[in-house]
XYZ file of C-alpha atoms in Angstrom:
717
model
C -69.658 4.504 202.870
C -66.627 6.552 203.911
C -68.383 8.604 206.577
C -67.150 7.874 210.071
C -63.727 6.600 208.969
C -60.612 8.395 210.142
C -58.040 9.597 207.594
C -55.995 6.379 207.621
C -59.033 4.099 207.538
C -60.379 6.126 204.624
C -57.065 5.669 202.828
C -57.427 1.905 203.261
C -61.012 1.962 201.989
C -60.060 3.880 198.852
C -56.967 1.796 197.998
C -58.773 -0.626 195.690
C -56.073 -1.365 193.118
C -52.796 -3.236 193.299
C -51.243 -4.792 196.400
C -52.134 -3.112 199.709
C -50.526 -3.714 203.112
C -52.320 -2.431 206.210
C -50.217 -2.379 209.377
C -52.912 -2.194 212.041
C -52.255 -1.954 215.769
C -54.538 -3.431 218.412
C -57.900 -1.644 218.673
C -57.336 0.559 215.631
C -60.459 -0.538 213.722
C -58.836 -2.786 211.125
C -61.984 -4.889 210.590
C -63.974 -1.694 210.100
C -61.421 -0.420 207.591
C -61.235 -3.561 205.452
C -64.982 -4.271 205.452
C -65.656 -0.664 204.389
C -62.956 -1.089 201.741
C -64.721 -4.137 200.282
C -68.167 -2.538 200.507
C -66.892 0.725 198.976
C -65.362 -1.246 196.094
C -68.672 -3.077 195.567
C -70.704 0.168 195.665
C -68.274 1.820 193.242
C -68.617 -1.091 190.808
C -64.900 -1.913 191.002
C -65.374 -5.171 192.927
C -67.989 -7.813 192.185
C -69.137 -9.404 195.492
C -68.841 -12.982 194.238
C -65.269 -12.359 193.062
C -63.967 -11.326 196.501
C -62.563 -13.826 199.012
C -61.814 -12.461 202.482
C -59.748 -14.852 204.585
C -59.155 -14.803 208.317
C -58.056 -17.278 210.988
C -61.046 -18.092 213.185
C -64.651 -18.985 212.473
C -65.727 -16.250 214.858
C -63.760 -13.586 212.991
C -65.080 -14.820 209.651
C -68.643 -14.737 210.983
C -68.200 -11.215 212.314
C -66.797 -10.091 208.961
C -69.738 -11.611 207.063
C -72.161 -9.842 209.393
C -70.517 -6.458 208.882
C -70.359 -6.905 205.114
C -74.081 -7.743 205.041
C -74.859 -4.570 206.982
C -72.804 -2.578 204.479
C -74.634 -4.059 201.488
C -71.903 -6.509 200.401
C -73.543 -9.748 201.515
C -72.360 -11.738 198.505
C -68.701 -11.584 199.550
C -67.171 -14.827 200.803
C -65.527 -14.466 204.247
C -63.924 -17.714 205.405
C -60.972 -19.233 207.213
C -58.157 -20.708 205.120
C -59.323 -24.212 206.023
C -62.968 -23.500 205.285
C -62.212 -21.986 201.871
C -59.836 -24.812 200.957
C -62.252 -27.516 202.138
C -65.044 -26.008 200.070
C -62.859 -26.010 196.947
C -61.575 -29.513 197.620
C -65.129 -30.884 197.962
C -66.139 -29.245 194.709
C -63.132 -30.306 192.631
C -62.439 -33.750 194.120
C -64.540 -35.745 191.580
C -62.867 -33.915 188.708
C -59.301 -33.893 190.065
C -59.057 -37.257 191.836
C -62.316 -39.104 191.328
C -64.440 -41.096 193.700
C -65.618 -39.980 197.120
C -63.586 -37.520 199.140
C -61.957 -39.089 202.251
C -63.524 -38.521 205.651
C -62.081 -35.628 207.653
C -60.625 -36.539 211.077
C -61.280 -33.578 213.368
C -59.194 -34.875 216.308
C -56.006 -36.648 215.427
C -54.776 -37.532 218.944
C -56.212 -41.068 218.951
C -54.590 -41.842 215.602
C -51.252 -40.413 216.788
C -51.442 -42.574 219.924
C -52.031 -45.660 217.771
C -49.116 -44.678 215.532
C -46.903 -44.456 218.598
C -48.034 -47.889 219.779
C -47.306 -49.374 216.328
C -43.768 -47.976 216.733
C -43.535 -49.528 220.240
C -43.547 -46.044 221.760
C -46.070 -45.462 224.530
C -47.142 -41.816 224.816
C -48.679 -40.375 227.964
C -51.166 -37.528 227.713
C -48.588 -34.728 227.616
C -46.291 -36.589 225.228
C -49.241 -37.266 222.937
C -50.046 -33.552 222.826
C -46.412 -32.706 222.103
C -46.032 -35.205 219.270
C -49.356 -34.121 217.747
C -48.172 -30.501 217.768
C -44.905 -31.526 216.087
C -46.804 -33.335 213.340
C -49.032 -30.299 212.762
C -45.997 -27.981 212.686
C -44.261 -30.274 210.194
C -47.217 -30.319 207.860
C -47.840 -26.562 207.798
C -44.125 -25.990 207.187
C -44.319 -28.635 204.420
C -41.868 -30.970 206.147
C -42.243 -34.682 205.351
C -41.517 -37.310 208.038
C -38.025 -38.236 206.881
C -36.991 -34.564 206.799
C -38.288 -33.745 210.285
C -35.000 -34.346 212.216
C -33.045 -32.065 209.850
C -35.810 -29.427 209.862
C -35.985 -29.327 213.652
C -32.189 -28.998 213.861
C -32.312 -25.886 211.660
C -35.298 -24.409 213.494
C -35.187 -22.424 216.762
C -37.967 -24.771 217.854
C -36.993 -27.212 220.611
C -37.982 -30.811 219.986
C -40.008 -32.184 222.926
C -38.537 -35.682 222.381
C -36.013 -37.524 220.211
C -36.605 -36.223 216.646
C -35.946 -39.681 215.212
C -38.779 -41.135 217.316
C -41.133 -38.322 216.351
C -40.229 -38.888 212.701
C -41.141 -42.587 213.004
C -44.479 -41.808 214.696
C -45.218 -39.136 212.080
C -44.537 -41.584 209.220
C -46.720 -44.268 210.828
C -49.506 -41.703 211.416
C -49.500 -40.842 207.706
C -49.559 -44.556 206.816
C -52.546 -45.193 209.107
C -54.454 -42.328 207.463
C -53.790 -43.751 204.022
C -54.839 -47.237 205.095
C -58.126 -45.950 206.505
C -58.900 -43.433 203.794
C -59.055 -40.395 206.076
C -57.439 -36.948 206.031
C -56.730 -34.323 208.706
C -57.092 -30.531 208.675
C -53.551 -29.948 207.448
C -54.214 -32.366 204.571
C -57.065 -30.127 203.451
C -54.562 -27.358 202.707
C -51.907 -29.730 201.330
C -54.353 -31.463 198.989
C -55.816 -28.181 197.759
C -52.302 -26.925 197.047
C -51.552 -30.178 195.211
C -54.700 -29.944 193.076
C -54.051 -26.300 192.124
C -50.401 -27.036 191.293
C -51.093 -30.132 189.199
C -54.300 -29.128 187.440
C -53.900 -25.804 185.663
C -57.479 -26.017 184.381
C -58.788 -26.141 187.971
C -56.427 -23.366 189.059
C -57.718 -21.207 186.208
C -61.299 -21.930 187.234
C -60.612 -20.857 190.827
C -58.814 -17.716 189.659
C -61.723 -16.938 187.383
C -64.059 -17.134 190.366
C -61.942 -15.148 192.851
C -60.142 -12.110 191.541
C -59.607 -10.074 194.688
C -58.262 -11.299 198.035
C -58.207 -9.831 201.534
C -56.201 -11.588 204.272
C -56.693 -10.570 207.902
C -54.195 -11.406 210.703
C -51.513 -11.800 208.033
C -48.796 -12.051 210.676
C -50.141 -15.526 211.525
C -49.857 -17.018 208.029
C -47.919 -20.290 207.809
C -45.714 -21.260 204.839
C -48.418 -23.683 203.667
C -51.153 -21.040 203.847
C -48.930 -18.598 201.969
C -48.372 -21.230 199.273
C -52.128 -21.679 198.910
C -52.636 -17.910 198.728
C -49.982 -17.656 195.985
C -51.790 -20.324 193.973
C -55.116 -18.540 194.394
C -53.545 -15.301 193.177
C -51.547 -16.646 190.246
C -49.696 -13.803 188.547
C -52.140 -11.142 189.787
C -51.553 -8.649 192.589
C -55.105 -7.786 193.638
C -54.337 -8.499 197.274
C -54.887 -6.620 200.544
C -53.209 -7.950 203.694
C -53.760 -6.715 207.240
C -51.597 -7.501 210.242
C -49.447 -6.459 213.174
C -46.069 -8.114 213.743
C -46.355 -7.234 217.448
C -49.265 -9.658 217.742
C -47.446 -12.713 216.368
C -48.111 -15.306 219.082
C -48.633 -18.574 217.213
C -45.146 -19.439 215.943
C -45.457 -22.840 217.663
C -48.091 -23.707 215.043
C -45.837 -22.673 212.164
C -47.099 -19.077 211.881
C -44.494 -16.505 210.910
C -44.549 -12.708 210.480
C -41.997 -12.992 207.644
C -44.664 -12.708 204.950
C -45.967 -9.476 206.485
C -42.514 -8.027 207.149
C -41.303 -8.810 203.618
C -44.493 -7.774 201.807
C -42.902 -4.618 200.366
C -39.957 -6.675 199.111
C -42.277 -9.063 197.254
C -44.556 -6.234 196.104
C -42.430 -3.086 195.574
C -45.423 -1.080 194.304
C -47.605 -1.878 197.317
C -49.596 0.806 199.081
C -48.733 0.706 202.802
C -51.076 2.261 205.385
C -50.494 2.335 209.145
C -53.422 2.374 211.577
C -52.284 3.631 214.987
C -55.348 5.402 216.405
C -56.536 3.129 219.210
C -60.310 3.344 219.707
C -60.477 0.455 222.180
C -58.355 1.340 225.199
C -57.891 4.337 227.467
C -54.644 6.373 227.301
C -53.514 4.663 230.505
C -53.846 1.162 229.017
C -52.274 2.259 225.730
C -49.340 3.858 227.576
C -48.631 0.548 229.320
C -48.928 -1.381 226.032
C -46.498 0.979 224.290
C -44.113 0.758 227.235
C -44.201 -3.023 227.121
C -43.079 -3.038 223.480
C -40.500 -0.283 223.986
C -38.071 -2.884 225.354
C -38.825 -5.468 222.639
C -36.054 -6.797 220.418
C -35.884 -8.584 217.070
C -37.397 -8.166 213.620
C -40.996 -7.816 214.775
C -39.967 -5.117 217.268
C -38.402 -3.062 214.477
C -41.860 -2.735 212.938
C -43.799 -2.039 216.136
C -46.561 0.545 215.997
C -46.822 3.343 218.578
C -50.513 3.460 219.449
C -52.362 6.716 220.150
C -55.482 6.382 222.293
C -58.623 8.141 221.068
C -60.580 7.558 224.288
C -61.104 9.677 227.372
C -58.732 9.019 230.292
C -59.536 6.184 232.675
C -58.075 4.617 235.814
C -54.405 3.705 235.939
C -53.578 0.003 235.553
C -53.341 -1.720 238.928
C -50.544 -4.005 240.088
C -51.125 -6.569 242.840
C -48.729 -8.889 244.642
C -49.937 -11.800 246.759
C -48.411 -14.388 249.036
C -49.675 -17.382 247.068
C -51.890 -18.393 244.170
C -55.081 -19.018 246.192
C -54.685 -15.554 247.730
C -54.226 -14.076 244.247
C -57.389 -15.801 243.042
C -59.396 -14.669 246.064
C -58.152 -11.086 245.672
C -59.065 -11.138 241.984
C -62.552 -12.474 242.760
C -63.106 -9.721 245.346
C -62.086 -7.044 242.857
C -64.433 -8.556 240.260
C -67.243 -8.466 242.807
C -66.553 -4.742 243.333
C -66.694 -4.110 239.578
C -69.998 -5.979 239.337
C -71.381 -3.890 242.190
C -70.216 -0.783 240.314
C -72.280 -1.794 237.280
C -69.717 -3.472 235.018
C -71.492 -6.429 233.306
C -70.019 -9.857 234.015
C -69.662 -10.464 230.265
C -67.350 -7.431 230.123
C -64.837 -8.886 232.601
C -62.093 -11.400 231.830
C -59.395 -13.230 233.774
C -56.526 -14.168 231.467
C -53.701 -16.573 232.281
C -50.767 -18.178 230.482
C -51.839 -21.832 230.585
C -55.223 -23.503 231.035
C -54.077 -25.349 234.166
C -54.220 -22.016 236.018
C -57.998 -21.761 235.672
C -59.030 -24.113 238.493
C -58.109 -21.845 241.391
C -59.988 -18.937 239.732
C -63.034 -21.098 239.077
C -63.090 -21.928 242.780
C -62.563 -18.319 243.902
C -65.374 -17.029 241.672
C -67.665 -19.845 242.809
C -66.932 -18.944 246.442
C -68.090 -15.396 245.667
C -71.196 -16.664 243.834
C -70.004 -15.104 240.554
C -71.062 -16.752 237.289
C -68.244 -17.494 234.861
C -67.663 -19.154 231.518
C -64.559 -21.014 230.420
C -63.547 -20.048 226.918
C -63.151 -23.254 224.975
C -65.694 -25.138 227.123
C -69.108 -26.291 225.852
C -69.963 -24.509 222.644
C -72.914 -22.137 222.770
C -74.817 -23.677 219.864
C -74.419 -27.168 221.350
C -76.305 -26.290 224.550
C -79.604 -28.133 224.884
C -81.674 -24.980 225.375
C -80.091 -23.303 222.326
C -80.738 -26.326 220.101
C -84.334 -26.429 221.353
C -84.752 -22.687 220.712
C -83.437 -23.145 217.170
C -86.011 -25.854 216.451
C -88.840 -23.691 217.801
C -87.760 -20.663 215.774
C -87.517 -22.752 212.592
C -91.028 -24.048 213.207
C -92.321 -20.515 213.745
C -90.581 -19.309 210.590
C -92.174 -22.094 208.521
C -95.576 -21.255 210.021
C -95.145 -17.647 208.939
C -94.967 -16.078 212.393
C -94.284 -16.607 216.080
C -97.882 -16.373 217.322
C -101.287 -15.064 216.270
C -101.273 -11.287 216.254
C -97.482 -11.050 215.859
C -97.303 -11.689 212.109
C -96.478 -8.023 211.464
C -94.272 -7.530 214.535
C -90.530 -7.103 214.204
C -88.186 -10.088 214.483
C -87.123 -9.348 218.053
C -90.755 -9.372 219.251
C -91.402 -12.668 217.501
C -88.257 -14.225 219.007
C -89.267 -13.019 222.494
C -92.684 -14.596 222.027
C -91.213 -17.958 220.982
C -88.550 -18.076 223.690
C -90.981 -16.826 226.328
C -92.577 -20.278 226.188
C -89.254 -21.885 227.155
C -88.049 -19.819 230.090
C -87.084 -16.405 228.770
C -88.554 -13.389 230.584
C -87.722 -9.672 230.506
C -86.129 -9.944 233.963
C -83.565 -12.626 234.888
C -84.349 -15.181 237.595
C -82.669 -14.824 240.977
C -79.410 -16.611 241.670
C -76.930 -18.147 239.257
C -78.009 -21.771 238.929
C -79.181 -23.929 236.052
C -82.357 -21.861 235.612
C -80.248 -18.694 235.323
C -77.836 -20.392 232.891
C -80.772 -21.368 230.669
C -82.179 -17.837 230.837
C -78.775 -16.365 229.914
C -78.578 -18.546 226.804
C -82.071 -17.528 225.687
C -81.403 -13.880 226.551
C -78.307 -13.981 224.327
C -80.534 -15.098 221.429
C -82.992 -12.285 222.168
C -80.158 -9.721 222.174
C -78.906 -11.167 218.904
C -82.389 -10.765 217.398
C -82.501 -7.145 218.567
C -79.136 -6.445 216.928
C -80.272 -8.232 213.768
C -83.449 -6.199 213.403
C -81.518 -2.953 213.890
C -79.166 -3.946 211.073
C -81.904 -5.339 208.787
C -85.271 -3.730 209.640
C -87.047 -5.434 206.720
C -85.744 -8.934 207.451
C -88.084 -11.808 208.339
C -87.983 -14.468 211.014
C -86.832 -16.875 208.314
C -83.849 -14.562 207.651
C -82.975 -14.638 211.346
C -83.090 -18.441 211.393
C -80.673 -18.486 208.441
C -78.406 -16.134 210.417
C -78.498 -18.526 213.398
C -77.635 -21.492 211.170
C -74.673 -19.629 209.692
C -73.450 -18.612 213.139
C -73.803 -22.175 214.407
C -71.791 -23.512 211.475
C -69.084 -20.929 212.187
C -69.375 -21.267 216.004
C -69.907 -17.497 216.087
C -71.696 -17.368 219.424
C -73.440 -14.302 220.869
C -72.341 -12.860 224.201
C -73.398 -14.763 227.332
C -73.350 -13.149 230.779
C -70.561 -14.450 232.989
C -66.946 -13.574 233.721
C -64.683 -15.039 231.030
C -61.794 -17.286 232.051
C -59.372 -17.808 229.175
C -55.755 -18.346 228.246
C -53.927 -15.452 226.648
C -53.795 -17.323 223.349
C -57.567 -17.910 223.412
C -58.186 -14.209 224.136
C -56.708 -13.049 220.821
C -59.263 -11.042 218.857
C -61.494 -10.365 221.877
C -61.891 -7.384 224.215
C -63.495 -6.530 227.556
C -64.098 -3.466 229.731
C -62.054 -5.017 232.557
C -59.165 -7.458 232.238
C -57.193 -9.221 234.969
C -53.820 -10.563 233.850
C -52.856 -13.072 236.519
C -49.876 -15.283 237.362
C -47.319 -12.846 235.931
C -44.194 -14.418 237.422
C -40.890 -15.515 235.966
C -41.349 -19.086 234.748
C -44.937 -18.406 233.754
C -44.513 -15.124 231.856
C -42.225 -15.782 230.100
C -42.995 -19.489 230.359
C -40.031 -21.503 231.603
C -39.570 -23.438 228.347
C -39.104 -20.182 226.382
C -35.311 -19.976 226.228
C -34.202 -18.451 222.928
C -34.393 -14.707 222.275
C -37.159 -15.304 219.706
C -39.201 -17.349 222.167
C -38.792 -14.754 224.916
C -39.918 -11.989 222.570
C -42.996 -13.999 221.580
C -43.873 -14.253 225.274
C -43.595 -10.457 225.513
C -45.926 -10.121 222.542
C -48.360 -12.525 224.228
C -48.487 -10.265 227.281
C -48.938 -7.273 224.950
C -51.965 -9.010 223.414
C -53.356 -9.499 226.919
C -52.860 -5.850 227.880
C -54.536 -4.606 224.699
C -57.679 -6.676 225.378
C -58.674 -4.162 228.111
C -60.810 -1.151 227.300
C -60.780 0.620 230.665
C -59.857 -1.434 233.752
C -56.615 -3.407 233.801
C -55.036 -5.255 236.716
C -51.765 -7.201 236.587
C -50.971 -9.566 239.454
C -48.561 -12.240 240.628
C -48.014 -14.525 243.613
C -44.733 -15.001 245.469
C -45.324 -18.726 246.023
C -47.570 -21.387 244.601
C -49.157 -22.723 247.762
C -50.043 -21.238 251.147
C -47.047 -21.100 253.447
C -44.622 -21.749 250.609
C -41.288 -19.985 250.378
C -41.821 -16.565 248.672
C -39.154 -17.217 246.036
C -40.956 -16.037 242.922
C -40.405 -12.680 241.303
C -42.647 -10.647 239.013
C -42.242 -11.031 235.254
C -39.202 -9.280 233.799
C -41.565 -7.714 231.259
C -42.941 -5.479 234.024
C -39.506 -4.096 234.981
C -39.568 -0.336 234.610
C -43.359 -0.362 234.201
C -44.728 -1.418 237.568
C -44.247 1.097 240.374
C -41.050 0.566 242.333
C -39.525 -1.849 239.822
C -36.726 0.586 239.027
C -35.748 1.020 242.667
C -36.375 -0.553 246.052
C -40.132 -0.785 246.330
C -41.951 -0.504 249.656
C -43.480 -3.863 250.411
C -45.922 -4.953 253.050
C -46.292 -8.474 254.293
C -47.079 -10.531 251.233
C -49.572 -12.551 253.236
C -51.899 -9.551 253.127
C -51.322 -8.833 249.454
C -49.928 -5.658 247.995
C -51.443 -3.673 245.180
C -50.041 -0.598 243.558
C -51.718 1.855 241.282
C -50.135 3.104 238.106
C -49.144 6.316 239.840
C -46.666 4.432 241.979
C -48.521 4.639 245.267
C -48.822 1.498 247.366
C -52.367 0.504 248.210
C -54.036 -2.373 250.007
C -54.971 -4.827 247.301
C -56.213 -7.659 249.490
C -57.885 -7.652 252.877
C -56.059 -9.250 255.810
C -56.608 -12.967 255.647
C -59.051 -14.615 258.023
C -56.307 -16.855 259.355
C -52.541 -17.201 258.916
C -51.616 -19.476 256.057
C -49.220 -22.296 256.646
C -48.063 -25.055 254.333
C -50.819 -27.491 253.434
C -49.595 -30.991 254.179
C -51.078 -34.392 253.463
C -52.704 -35.583 256.681
C -51.794 -39.188 255.761
C -48.139 -39.044 254.646
C -47.187 -35.471 255.633
C -45.978 -34.395 252.165
C -46.382 -30.696 251.281
C -49.243 -30.290 248.811
C -49.261 -27.951 245.827
C -52.033 -29.338 243.610
C -55.253 -27.333 244.267
C -57.403 -30.468 244.338
C -55.083 -32.261 246.764
C -54.852 -29.127 248.926
C -58.633 -29.101 249.210
C -58.689 -32.786 250.210
C -55.696 -32.209 252.511
C -54.152 -35.451 251.296
C -52.393 -36.870 248.246
C -54.739 -38.354 245.656
C -52.875 -41.677 246.006
C -52.979 -41.805 249.821
C -55.656 -44.003 251.412
C -58.994 -42.293 251.960
C -60.803 -42.333 255.300
C -64.077 -41.285 253.731
C -67.277 -41.573 255.780
C -69.466 -42.526 252.827
C -72.714 -42.077 254.747
C -71.722 -38.565 255.771
C -70.632 -37.758 252.210
C -74.020 -38.862 250.847
C -75.818 -36.706 253.460
C -73.633 -33.715 252.577
C -74.371 -34.155 248.854
C -78.116 -34.312 249.536
C -77.962 -31.272 251.845
C -75.947 -29.303 249.266
C -78.503 -30.050 246.554
C -81.288 -28.658 248.772
C -79.285 -25.500 249.518
C -78.476 -24.955 245.839
C -82.128 -25.394 244.870
C -83.225 -22.817 247.470
C -80.614 -20.331 246.240
C -81.168 -21.028 242.543
C -77.415 -21.555 242.120
C -75.182 -24.390 240.875
C -74.237 -26.890 243.589
C -70.543 -25.921 243.472
C -71.467 -22.402 244.659
C -72.380 -23.956 248.022
C -69.352 -26.259 248.329
C -67.345 -28.081 245.655
C -67.163 -31.875 245.507
C -63.562 -31.779 246.744
C -64.543 -29.688 249.775
C -67.353 -32.093 250.676
C -64.958 -35.028 250.294
C -62.491 -33.312 252.625
C -65.257 -32.699 255.191
C -66.439 -36.319 254.970
C -62.869 -37.524 255.480
C -61.966 -35.138 258.312
C -65.393 -35.235 260.069
C -64.761 -31.952 261.973
C -66.472 -31.450 265.326
C -65.825 -27.733 265.822
C -65.839 -24.514 263.813
C -62.053 -24.342 264.164
C -61.619 -27.766 262.576
C -64.170 -27.004 259.869
C -62.557 -23.646 258.999
C -59.187 -25.395 258.555
C -60.556 -27.198 255.480
C -59.679 -25.335 252.262
C -62.850 -24.084 250.586
C -64.612 -23.318 253.862
C -64.115 -19.553 253.729
C -65.338 -17.281 256.535
C -68.539 -16.348 254.702
C -69.470 -19.996 254.142
C -68.557 -20.908 257.697
C -71.062 -18.322 258.953
C -73.712 -19.371 256.471
C -73.440 -23.156 256.512
C -71.237 -24.018 259.507
C -73.920 -25.117 261.960
C -75.643 -27.304 259.346
C -72.404 -29.019 258.321
C -71.288 -29.624 261.897
C -74.731 -31.025 262.724
C -74.483 -33.443 259.807
C -70.979 -34.445 260.913
C -72.388 -35.151 264.382
C -75.062 -37.403 262.874
C -77.971 -35.060 263.632
C -81.128 -34.928 261.525
C -81.624 -31.427 260.118
C -85.301 -31.983 259.359
C -86.401 -31.658 262.951
C -84.109 -28.825 263.900
C -85.610 -25.599 265.199
C -86.274 -23.414 262.105
C -85.318 -20.030 263.643
C -82.009 -21.512 264.797
C -81.383 -22.936 261.329
C -82.176 -19.634 259.676
C -79.888 -17.753 262.023
C -76.999 -19.910 260.875
C -77.473 -18.730 257.307
C -77.354 -14.999 257.814
C-alpha cells in the first residue's frame, strides 16, 4: 500500500491518529496521498470503511476519490461533497427530527429571486439578478440573516453590487417565498443539517457513531457554514485530516476562506503537519513560472506559500504572445493549437482558459474556422447526451441478459461494451471530419475507454458492475474524457490538468479583473492566474491583446502579474508591429507568434449608423443589432441550404463552414466580388479560396446544380 509513495506522501499515509494537516501544492499528488492513507488505515484494521467520511467540493472530485478507493480495496468508504453528505443525512433524519415530508429542493434559485425583487417593486435585469443571487448565497454560507446583511457587508472587504438595504429586502422576501411554497435551496441543506445536529443531541450522537474519521480535501475553500457542519460531525473528537493549499484560494466570493486552514495548528496544537512540494504534474519550466508568480504575492495566504519542486524532465519554455486585438489573439491561438494537434498532442489534452465566460465566443469562432473540435466546460453534461443515455439503456439490457452477445459471455467487460456500442455507431477507427457523426462516436469512444480502464482496475468485475459504475458517475456528473479542445474559465479549470494550456486575455482590467480593487481581491486574482499556470503539464502559452477590436487604439497593457516574468518586462522590450503579433519564448528571445495578417485591420463600423463595433456578433454582421436589417431572405435561405450540403459532405458541424452570423452578414451585404466578400468578418482567406466562388454565385442568383463540376471542385481546393 505504501509502495510508490514519496517520503512526504508516505508520512501522510501513516499519520492515522489525531488531527493531521496536509499542505499540498498543485500537482503534488495530494489525492494519491490521502486515498492511500485511508486504504492503508483500512488494511491495517485501524479504520473501518463505513466509519470514514471523505469530503470534497465537486462531484467530479468525489467520484474520482471513490474510484481510487475502490481500486485500493477501500470501496466501502463514503466520498461525497458537503452538500451531498448533508442532503443524505437530512433525508434520513427529517421524519424523526421535523416530521412529514422533506421540502422540495430548488436547484436554480434565480427565478425565485427575480420574483422576490418584483414583490419588492425592484426590477432586476439579468446581470443584477446574478449579483443579488450571489449576495444571497454569500449571506447564507456566512450565516448572515437578511436584516444583518447591510452591517455584514459594511464590515466585509466585499463590495456590494447594489444598495445593501435593497438586497436585504429582496433576500428577506426570497426567504418568505420559499417558506410559503415549502421549498428549500442548496444553502438550506447545510443550514438545516446544522440546525438538526445542534438541536437534537440524539441525532448528533447517531451521526457521530456512524462516522468516526473525517478527511476534508480542498480545505482552503471551506466556508464558515461548512466548517460549522464539520465541527458538529466531529463533536469533541479530533480524528480529522485536512488537505489544502492557501495559494489556491479562489472562491472567496462564495464565502470560502483559507482562515480555517491557516489557523488549523492554533485550533489543534498537537496536529501533525506535512508539506507536499514535489510537483509530478508540470515541467521545471512551468513550475519555475508558477513559483515566480507567487514570489511577489502579499498577504496571509502568501506567507504560507509552498515552493514547488518539479519531478519531471525539462520541457519547452512558456511562451508569451502579444497581439493587436482579440480576434487576432484568438486566431493565433487556434493556429498554435493546430500545430500541437499536428505534432500528436490529443485535442482532449489542450485547453484555452480565460477569466470570464464572455471571452469564449471569439475562441469558439477561431477554432471552428480551423475545423478544430472543442467542448465548452459547463455546457451540455456528458451523461445527458442522447447517445450516452441510449448506450446506458443498451448496456443495462445486456447486463440483465447476462452478456453482450452470444459467444461473448466469458469475454472481458471492455469487449462486451465494444460489442454493444458497435451496434450504435462505435468503431475502432473514428469517422472522418468533426460533425455530428464524429461527436456521437467520441461519446461512445469515451465509454469504451472507460470500460477499458475499469477492467484494468477490476479484472474480475462483470458487465453489471460496470453499469453500476456508470450510474454512480452519472449521479455525480463524473464524466469520462471526450476528445476536443477544452474552453473554460479559470475558475472552472480548478482541479483539472492538460498537456497544453493557453492562458488568454491577460491584460490589466481582465487579469486582475477591473472590479478587484482591494489588496485581498488583487491577491486572489494572482492566485487565480497561479491556478491557471499550474494546470499545464508541458506546454504553456500566455497571451494578451493590445485592443479589443480590429483597428482599435492599442491602449491595453499586459497583466501586472507578468512583470518581471515575461521577457523584456523589466526593461524596454523590442516590439514589432502589434498587427502581426509578437511572441516571446521564456528565454527572452523575440519570435514571430502570428503570421502577417491577410489584410490590414481597420476599425469595424456599423454600415447603417457608422458606430464603431466591439461586440463579436455585431462585428460579424457589420452593423449594430438594433440597426435595421437589409437581409435578402431568399439569399439567406439558399446560403443555409448550401451550407448544410457542404457540412454533410465534410462530415462536420455546419458552423465549421460558416457561422449563422457570417451567413447573415453575407445575405445583408450581398457581395459581388472576392474583395467585398473577404471584407466580411468570418470569411478568412482559407474559406474564401474554398467557398468563394459558390457564395458569389449564390449572391448573383445562379443555380449551383447545373454548374460545371470541375469548375466547382477547383473552387474548393
